[in-house]
Structure formats: C-alpha cells, structure tokens
CSV table of N, CA and C in Angstrom, one decimal:
chain,number,residue,atom,x,y,z
A,486,MET,N,-3.1,17.5,-17.0
A,486,MET,CA,-2.1,16.9,-16.3
A,486,MET,C,-2.7,15.5,-15.7
A,487,THR,N,-1.5,14.5,-15.9
A,487,THR,CA,-2.1,13.1,-15.3
A,487,THR,C,-1.9,13.2,-13.8
A,488,ARG,N,-2.7,12.7,-13.1
A,488,ARG,CA,-2.8,12.6,-11.6
A,488,ARG,C,-2.3,10.9,-11.4
A,489,TYR,N,-1.6,10.7,-10.5
A,489,TYR,CA,-1.3,9.3,-10.3
A,489,TYR,C,-1.6,9.0,-9.0
A,490,GLY,N,-1.8,7.5,-8.9
A,490,GLY,CA,-2.4,7.2,-7.6
A,490,GLY,C,-1.7,5.6,-7.2
A,491,LEU,N,-2.3,5.2,-6.2
A,491,LEU,CA,-2.0,4.0,-5.6
A,491,LEU,C,-3.1,3.0,-5.5
A,492,LEU,N,-3.1,1.8,-5.9
A,492,LEU,CA,-4.3,1.0,-5.8
A,492,LEU,C,-3.8,-0.1,-4.7
A,493,ILE,N,-4.5,-0.4,-3.8
A,493,ILE,CA,-4.0,-1.5,-2.7
A,493,ILE,C,-5.3,-2.3,-2.7
A,494,ASP,N,-4.9,-3.8,-2.8
A,494,ASP,CA,-5.8,-4.8,-3.0
A,494,ASP,C,-5.6,-5.5,-1.4
A,495,THR,N,-6.6,-4.8,-0.5
A,495,THR,CA,-6.2,-5.4,0.8
A,495,THR,C,-6.4,-6.8,1.3
A,496,GLU,N,-7.1,-7.5,0.2
A,496,GLU,CA,-7.4,-9.0,0.4
A,496,GLU,C,-6.0,-9.8,0.5
A,497,TRP,N,-4.9,-9.3,0.0
A,497,TRP,CA,-3.7,-9.9,-0.4
A,497,TRP,C,-2.6,-9.4,0.4
A,498,CYS,N,-2.8,-8.4,1.3
A,498,CYS,CA,-1.8,-7.5,2.1
A,498,CYS,C,-1.5,-8.7,3.3
A,499,SER,N,-0.4,-9.3,3.4
A,499,SER,CA,-0.1,-10.1,4.5
A,499,SER,C,0.4,-9.5,6.0
A,500,GLY,N,0.4,-8.2,5.8
A,500,GLY,CA,1.1,-7.5,7.0
A,500,GLY,C,2.7,-7.5,7.3
A,501,CYS,N,3.4,-7.8,6.1
A,501,CYS,CA,4.6,-7.9,6.3
A,501,CYS,C,5.4,-6.6,6.7
A,502,HIS,N,4.7,-5.7,6.3
A,502,HIS,CA,5.5,-4.2,6.7
A,502,HIS,C,6.8,-4.0,5.8
A,503,THR,N,6.9,-4.7,4.5
A,503,THR,CA,8.1,-4.5,3.7
A,503,THR,C,7.8,-3.2,3.0
A,504,CYS,N,6.6,-2.8,2.7
A,504,CYS,CA,6.6,-1.5,2.1
A,504,CYS,C,6.9,-0.2,3.0
A,505,GLU,N,6.5,-0.6,4.3
A,505,GLU,CA,7.0,0.7,5.3
A,505,GLU,C,8.6,0.8,5.5
A,506,ILE,N,9.1,-0.5,5.5
A,506,ILE,CA,10.6,-0.4,5.6
A,506,ILE,C,11.4,-0.1,4.2
A,507,ALA,N,10.7,-0.3,3.2
A,507,ALA,CA,11.5,0.2,2.0
A,507,ALA,C,11.3,1.7,1.9
A,508,CYS,N,10.0,2.2,2.3
A,508,CYS,CA,9.9,3.7,2.2
A,508,CYS,C,10.9,4.2,3.1
A,509,GLN,N,10.8,3.8,4.4
A,509,GLN,CA,11.8,4.6,5.2
A,509,GLN,C,13.1,4.6,4.9
A,510,MET,N,13.7,3.3,4.3
A,510,MET,CA,15.1,3.6,4.0
A,510,MET,C,15.3,4.3,2.5
A,511,GLU,N,14.4,4.1,1.7
A,511,GLU,CA,14.5,4.9,0.4
A,511,GLU,C,14.6,6.5,0.5
A,512,HIS,N,13.9,6.9,1.7
A,512,HIS,CA,13.8,8.3,1.9
A,512,HIS,C,14.4,8.7,3.2
A,513,LYS,N,15.2,7.7,3.9
A,513,LYS,CA,16.3,8.0,4.9
A,513,LYS,C,15.4,8.7,6.1
A,514,LEU,N,14.1,8.2,6.3
A,514,LEU,CA,13.3,8.5,7.4
A,514,LEU,C,13.7,8.1,8.8
A,515,PRO,N,13.4,8.6,10.0
A,515,PRO,CA,13.8,8.2,11.3
A,515,PRO,C,13.0,7.0,11.6
A,516,VAL,N,13.2,6.3,12.5
A,516,VAL,CA,12.5,5.2,13.1
A,516,VAL,C,10.9,5.9,13.3
A,517,GLY,N,10.0,5.1,13.0
A,517,GLY,CA,8.6,5.5,13.4
A,517,GLY,C,8.1,6.6,12.4
A,518,GLN,N,8.7,6.9,11.4
A,518,GLN,CA,8.2,7.7,10.3
A,518,GLN,C,8.1,7.0,8.8
A,519,THR,N,7.3,7.0,8.0
A,519,THR,CA,7.3,6.3,6.9
A,519,THR,C,6.2,7.0,6.0
A,520,GLY,N,6.0,6.7,4.7
A,520,GLY,CA,5.1,7.3,3.8
A,520,GLY,C,4.0,6.4,3.5
A,521,ILE,N,4.1,5.1,4.0
A,521,ILE,CA,3.0,4.2,4.1
A,521,ILE,C,2.9,3.6,5.4
A,522,LEU,N,1.9,3.1,5.9
A,522,LEU,CA,1.7,2.5,7.1
A,522,LEU,C,0.8,1.3,7.2
A,523,VAL,N,1.2,0.4,7.5
A,523,VAL,CA,0.2,-0.8,7.5
A,523,VAL,C,-0.5,-1.1,8.9
A,524,ASN,N,-1.9,-0.9,8.6
A,524,ASN,CA,-2.7,-0.8,10.0
A,524,ASN,C,-3.3,-2.2,10.1
A,525,GLU,N,-3.0,-2.7,11.4
A,525,GLU,CA,-3.8,-3.9,11.6
A,525,GLU,C,-5.1,-3.9,12.2
A,526,ILE,N,-6.1,-4.7,11.5
A,526,ILE,CA,-7.5,-4.6,11.6
A,526,ILE,C,-7.9,-5.9,12.3
A,527,GLY,N,-8.2,-5.7,13.7
A,527,GLY,CA,-8.5,-7.1,14.5
A,527,GLY,C,-7.6,-7.6,15.3
A,528,PRO,N,-7.8,-8.8,15.8
A,528,PRO,CA,-8.4,-9.8,15.4
A,528,PRO,C,-9.8,-9.7,16.0
A,529,TRP,N,-10.8,-10.3,15.5
A,529,TRP,CA,-12.1,-10.1,15.9
A,529,TRP,C,-12.7,-11.6,15.7
A,530,GLU,N,-13.5,-12.2,16.5
A,530,GLU,CA,-14.1,-13.3,16.4
A,530,GLU,C,-15.1,-13.5,15.2
A,531,ILE,N,-15.3,-14.4,14.2
A,531,ILE,CA,-16.2,-14.2,13.3
A,531,ILE,C,-17.3,-15.2,13.4
A,532,CYS,N,-17.1,-16.5,14.1
A,532,CYS,CA,-18.0,-17.6,14.3
A,532,CYS,C,-17.2,-18.7,15.0
A,533,ASP,N,-18.0,-19.3,16.1
A,533,ASP,CA,-17.4,-20.5,16.7
A,533,ASP,C,-15.9,-20.7,16.7
A,534,GLY,N,-15.4,-19.6,17.4
A,534,GLY,CA,-13.8,-19.9,17.6
A,534,GLY,C,-13.0,-19.4,16.4
A,535,LYS,N,-13.7,-19.0,15.1
A,535,LYS,CA,-12.7,-18.5,14.2
A,535,LYS,C,-12.5,-17.2,14.2
A,536,TRP,N,-11.3,-16.7,13.8
A,536,TRP,CA,-11.1,-15.4,14.0
A,536,TRP,C,-10.4,-14.8,12.7
A,537,GLN,N,-10.8,-13.4,12.6
A,537,GLN,CA,-10.3,-12.6,11.2
A,537,GLN,C,-9.3,-11.7,11.8
A,538,LEU,N,-8.4,-11.5,11.1
A,538,LEU,CA,-7.4,-10.6,11.0
A,538,LEU,C,-6.8,-9.8,9.7
A,539,SER,N,-7.0,-8.7,9.7
A,539,SER,CA,-6.8,-8.0,8.4
A,539,SER,C,-5.7,-6.8,8.6
A,540,TYR,N,-5.3,-6.5,7.2
A,540,TYR,CA,-3.9,-5.5,7.3
A,540,TYR,C,-4.5,-4.4,6.2
A,541,LEU,N,-4.4,-3.2,6.4
A,541,LEU,CA,-4.7,-2.1,5.6
A,541,LEU,C,-3.7,-1.1,5.5
A,542,PRO,N,-2.9,-1.1,4.4
A,542,PRO,CA,-1.9,-0.2,4.1
A,542,PRO,C,-2.5,1.3,3.6
A,543,ALA,N,-2.0,2.0,4.2
A,543,ALA,CA,-2.5,3.6,3.9
A,543,ALA,C,-1.4,4.6,3.8
A,544,LEU,N,-1.5,5.4,2.8
A,544,LEU,CA,-0.5,6.5,2.8
A,544,LEU,C,-0.5,7.3,4.0
A,545,THR,N,0.7,7.9,4.3
A,545,THR,CA,0.7,9.0,5.2
A,545,THR,C,1.0,10.5,4.5
A,546,SER,N,0.9,11.3,5.3
A,546,SER,CA,1.4,12.7,4.5
A,546,SER,C,2.8,12.9,4.3
A,547,GLN,N,3.7,11.8,4.7
A,547,GLN,CA,4.9,11.6,4.3
A,547,GLN,C,5.3,11.3,2.8
A,548,CYS,N,4.2,10.7,2.2
A,548,CYS,CA,4.2,10.1,0.8
A,548,CYS,C,4.5,11.1,0.0
A,549,ASN,N,5.4,11.0,-0.9
A,549,ASN,CA,5.6,12.0,-1.8
A,549,ASN,C,5.4,11.2,-3.5
A,550,GLY,N,5.0,10.0,-3.5
A,550,GLY,CA,4.9,9.2,-4.3
A,550,GLY,C,6.1,8.7,-5.0
A,551,CYS,N,7.2,8.9,-4.4
A,551,CYS,CA,8.4,8.5,-4.8
A,551,CYS,C,8.8,9.3,-6.2
A,552,ALA,N,8.5,10.5,-6.2
A,552,ALA,CA,8.5,11.6,-7.4
A,552,ALA,C,10.0,11.2,-8.1
A,553,GLU,N,10.9,11.3,-7.4
A,553,GLU,CA,12.3,11.2,-7.9
A,553,GLU,C,12.4,9.7,-8.9
A,554,ARG,N,12.1,8.6,-8.1
A,554,ARG,CA,12.0,7.3,-8.5
A,554,ARG,C,11.2,7.2,-9.8
A,555,VAL,N,10.2,7.7,-9.7
A,555,VAL,CA,9.0,7.7,-10.9
A,555,VAL,C,9.5,8.6,-12.1
A,556,GLY,N,10.1,9.8,-11.7
A,556,GLY,CA,10.7,10.5,-12.8
A,556,GLY,C,11.8,9.9,-13.6
A,557,LYS,N,12.4,8.7,-12.9
A,557,LYS,CA,13.4,8.1,-13.8
A,557,LYS,C,12.9,6.8,-14.4
A,558,GLY,N,11.5,6.6,-14.3
A,558,GLY,CA,10.9,5.6,-15.0
A,558,GLY,C,10.8,4.2,-14.2
A,559,LYS,N,11.0,4.5,-12.7
A,559,LYS,CA,10.8,3.2,-11.7
A,559,LYS,C,9.7,3.3,-11.0
A,560,LEU,N,9.3,2.3,-10.4
A,560,LEU,CA,8.0,2.0,-9.6
A,560,LEU,C,8.3,2.7,-8.3
A,561,PRO,N,7.4,3.3,-7.6
A,561,PRO,CA,7.6,3.7,-6.0
A,561,PRO,C,8.1,2.5,-5.4
A,562,THR,N,8.9,3.0,-4.5
A,562,THR,CA,9.7,1.6,-3.6
A,562,THR,C,8.8,0.9,-2.9
A,563,CYS,N,7.6,1.2,-2.4
A,563,CYS,CA,6.7,0.7,-1.8
A,563,CYS,C,6.1,-0.6,-2.8
A,564,VAL,N,5.8,-0.3,-4.1
A,564,VAL,CA,5.3,-1.0,-5.0
A,564,VAL,C,6.1,-2.1,-5.3
A,565,GLN,N,7.7,-1.7,-5.6
A,565,GLN,CA,8.6,-2.5,-5.9
A,565,GLN,C,8.9,-3.6,-5.0
A,566,HIS,N,8.7,-3.2,-3.5
A,566,HIS,CA,9.2,-4.1,-2.8
A,566,HIS,C,8.1,-5.1,-2.1
A,567,CYS,N,6.9,-4.8,-2.5
A,567,CYS,CA,5.7,-5.3,-1.8
A,567,CYS,C,5.7,-6.9,-2.1
A,568,GLN,N,5.9,-8.0,-1.1
A,568,GLN,CA,6.0,-9.2,-1.2
A,568,GLN,C,4.8,-9.9,-1.9
A,569,ALA,N,3.6,-9.4,-1.4
A,569,ALA,CA,2.4,-10.0,-1.9
A,569,ALA,C,1.9,-9.5,-3.1
A,570,ARG,N,2.6,-8.3,-3.7
A,570,ARG,CA,2.2,-7.8,-4.9
A,570,ARG,C,0.7,-7.2,-5.0
A,571,CYS,N,0.3,-6.6,-3.9
A,571,CYS,CA,-0.9,-6.2,-3.5
A,571,CYS,C,-1.1,-4.4,-3.9
A,572,LEU,N,0.1,-4.0,-4.3
A,572,LEU,CA,0.1,-2.4,-4.5
A,572,LEU,C,0.3,-2.4,-5.9
A,573,GLU,N,-0.4,-1.4,-6.4
A,573,GLU,CA,-0.2,-1.0,-8.0
A,573,GLU,C,-0.2,0.8,-8.2
A,574,HIS,N,0.8,1.0,-9.1
A,574,HIS,CA,0.9,2.5,-9.2
A,574,HIS,C,0.5,2.8,-10.6
A,575,GLY,N,-0.2,3.9,-10.8
A,575,GLY,CA,-0.4,4.2,-12.1
A,575,GLY,C,-1.4,5.5,-12.3
A,576,PRO,N,-1.8,5.9,-13.3
A,576,PRO,CA,-2.7,6.9,-13.5
A,576,PRO,C,-4.0,6.7,-12.7
A,577,VAL,N,-4.6,7.7,-12.1
A,577,VAL,CA,-5.8,7.5,-11.3
A,577,VAL,C,-6.9,6.9,-12.2
A,578,GLU,N,-6.8,7.7,-13.1
A,578,GLU,CA,-8.1,7.1,-14.1
A,578,GLU,C,-8.1,5.4,-14.5
A,579,GLU,N,-6.7,5.1,-14.7
A,579,GLU,CA,-6.7,3.8,-15.1
A,579,GLU,C,-6.9,2.7,-13.9
A,580,LEU,N,-6.3,3.2,-12.7
A,580,LEU,CA,-6.7,2.7,-11.3
A,580,LEU,C,-8.0,2.4,-11.0
A,581,ALA,N,-8.9,3.5,-11.3
A,581,ALA,CA,-10.1,3.6,-10.9
A,581,ALA,C,-11.0,2.5,-11.5
A,582,LYS,N,-10.6,2.1,-12.8
A,582,LYS,CA,-11.3,1.2,-13.6
A,582,LYS,C,-10.9,-0.3,-12.8
A,583,LYS,N,-10.2,-0.4,-12.1
A,583,LYS,CA,-9.8,-1.7,-11.5
A,583,LYS,C,-10.3,-1.9,-10.0
A,584,MET,N,-11.3,-1.0,-9.7
A,584,MET,CA,-12.0,-1.0,-8.5
A,584,MET,C,-13.1,-1.9,-8.6
A,585,ASP,N,-12.8,-3.0,-8.7
A,585,ASP,CA,-13.9,-4.1,-8.6
A,585,ASP,C,-14.5,-4.7,-7.8
A,586,GLY,N,-14.2,-4.4,-6.6
A,586,GLY,CA,-14.4,-5.2,-5.3
A,586,GLY,C,-14.1,-4.3,-4.1
A,587,PRO,N,-15.0,-4.8,-3.0
A,587,PRO,CA,-14.8,-4.1,-1.6
A,587,PRO,C,-13.3,-4.1,-0.9
A,588,ASN,N,-12.3,-4.9,-1.7
A,588,ASN,CA,-11.2,-5.1,-1.1
A,588,ASN,C,-10.1,-4.2,-1.6
A,589,LYS,N,-10.6,-3.2,-2.5
A,589,LYS,CA,-9.6,-2.2,-3.2
A,589,LYS,C,-9.8,-1.0,-2.6
A,590,VAL,N,-8.6,-0.3,-2.5
A,590,VAL,CA,-8.5,1.2,-2.0
A,590,VAL,C,-7.7,1.9,-2.8
A,591,LEU,N,-8.3,3.1,-3.4
A,591,LEU,CA,-7.3,4.0,-4.1
A,591,LEU,C,-7.1,5.1,-3.5
A,592,PHE,N,-5.7,5.4,-3.4
A,592,PHE,CA,-5.0,6.6,-2.7
A,592,PHE,C,-4.6,7.6,-4.1
A,593,THR,N,-4.6,8.8,-4.1
A,593,THR,CA,-4.2,9.7,-5.0
A,593,THR,C,-3.0,10.2,-4.6
A,594,ILE,N,-1.9,10.3,-5.2
A,594,ILE,CA,-0.5,10.8,-4.7
A,594,ILE,C,-0.3,12.2,-5.2
C-alpha cells in the first residue's frame, strides 16, 4: 500500500496562512481549528541590526490528507491554494528523494 505525504519547503513559505484558511473552509472547521498550522519562528537578531523571521507549516491531528479530494484525483486543498508553491503532495518514497536540504520537512499523512 502506498503511503502519501506532504513535503514542505520552509525556505519559500511566506507565512500567508492561505493553507490554513483553505483547509478550514474545505472541512468546515470552526475558528481556531485547522489541519495545517503555520508557526512563526522568530524574529531574532542575526547580526548588526539584521533580523530573521521564518515560518514553519506543520500538519495537525485534524489533517486527513484531504482523502476525499485526493480520491477524486485532486490535490489536497492546502497544496492547491499555497501561494508560494512550497507544499508538495505525493508518495512518501518519491517525496523523500527530494529531501535535498535543511529547509525541507516531510510529513506522512
């Protein structure tokens, strides 16, 4: 049986929260609940008044991988609506081959 996952390239996440909103709307979840959550990391000073701020999208226990959408041949709603195109859905084995840097995170669904 093929296991599916979500590969996130955190280098390109802009923190727009579109994935969160799309998930919440697709699954009719109440305010404050979603299958993916964008975490803000920082800001912290890196040198001489220059600051770093990053975002880390992470799946929550409410993520079901958009099983109904995927069953119809569609992408999970978070992937479809990601404005930065930093989310990728597919078989875990294929996604694992794309783990070529420190900015990539793989979640199994």
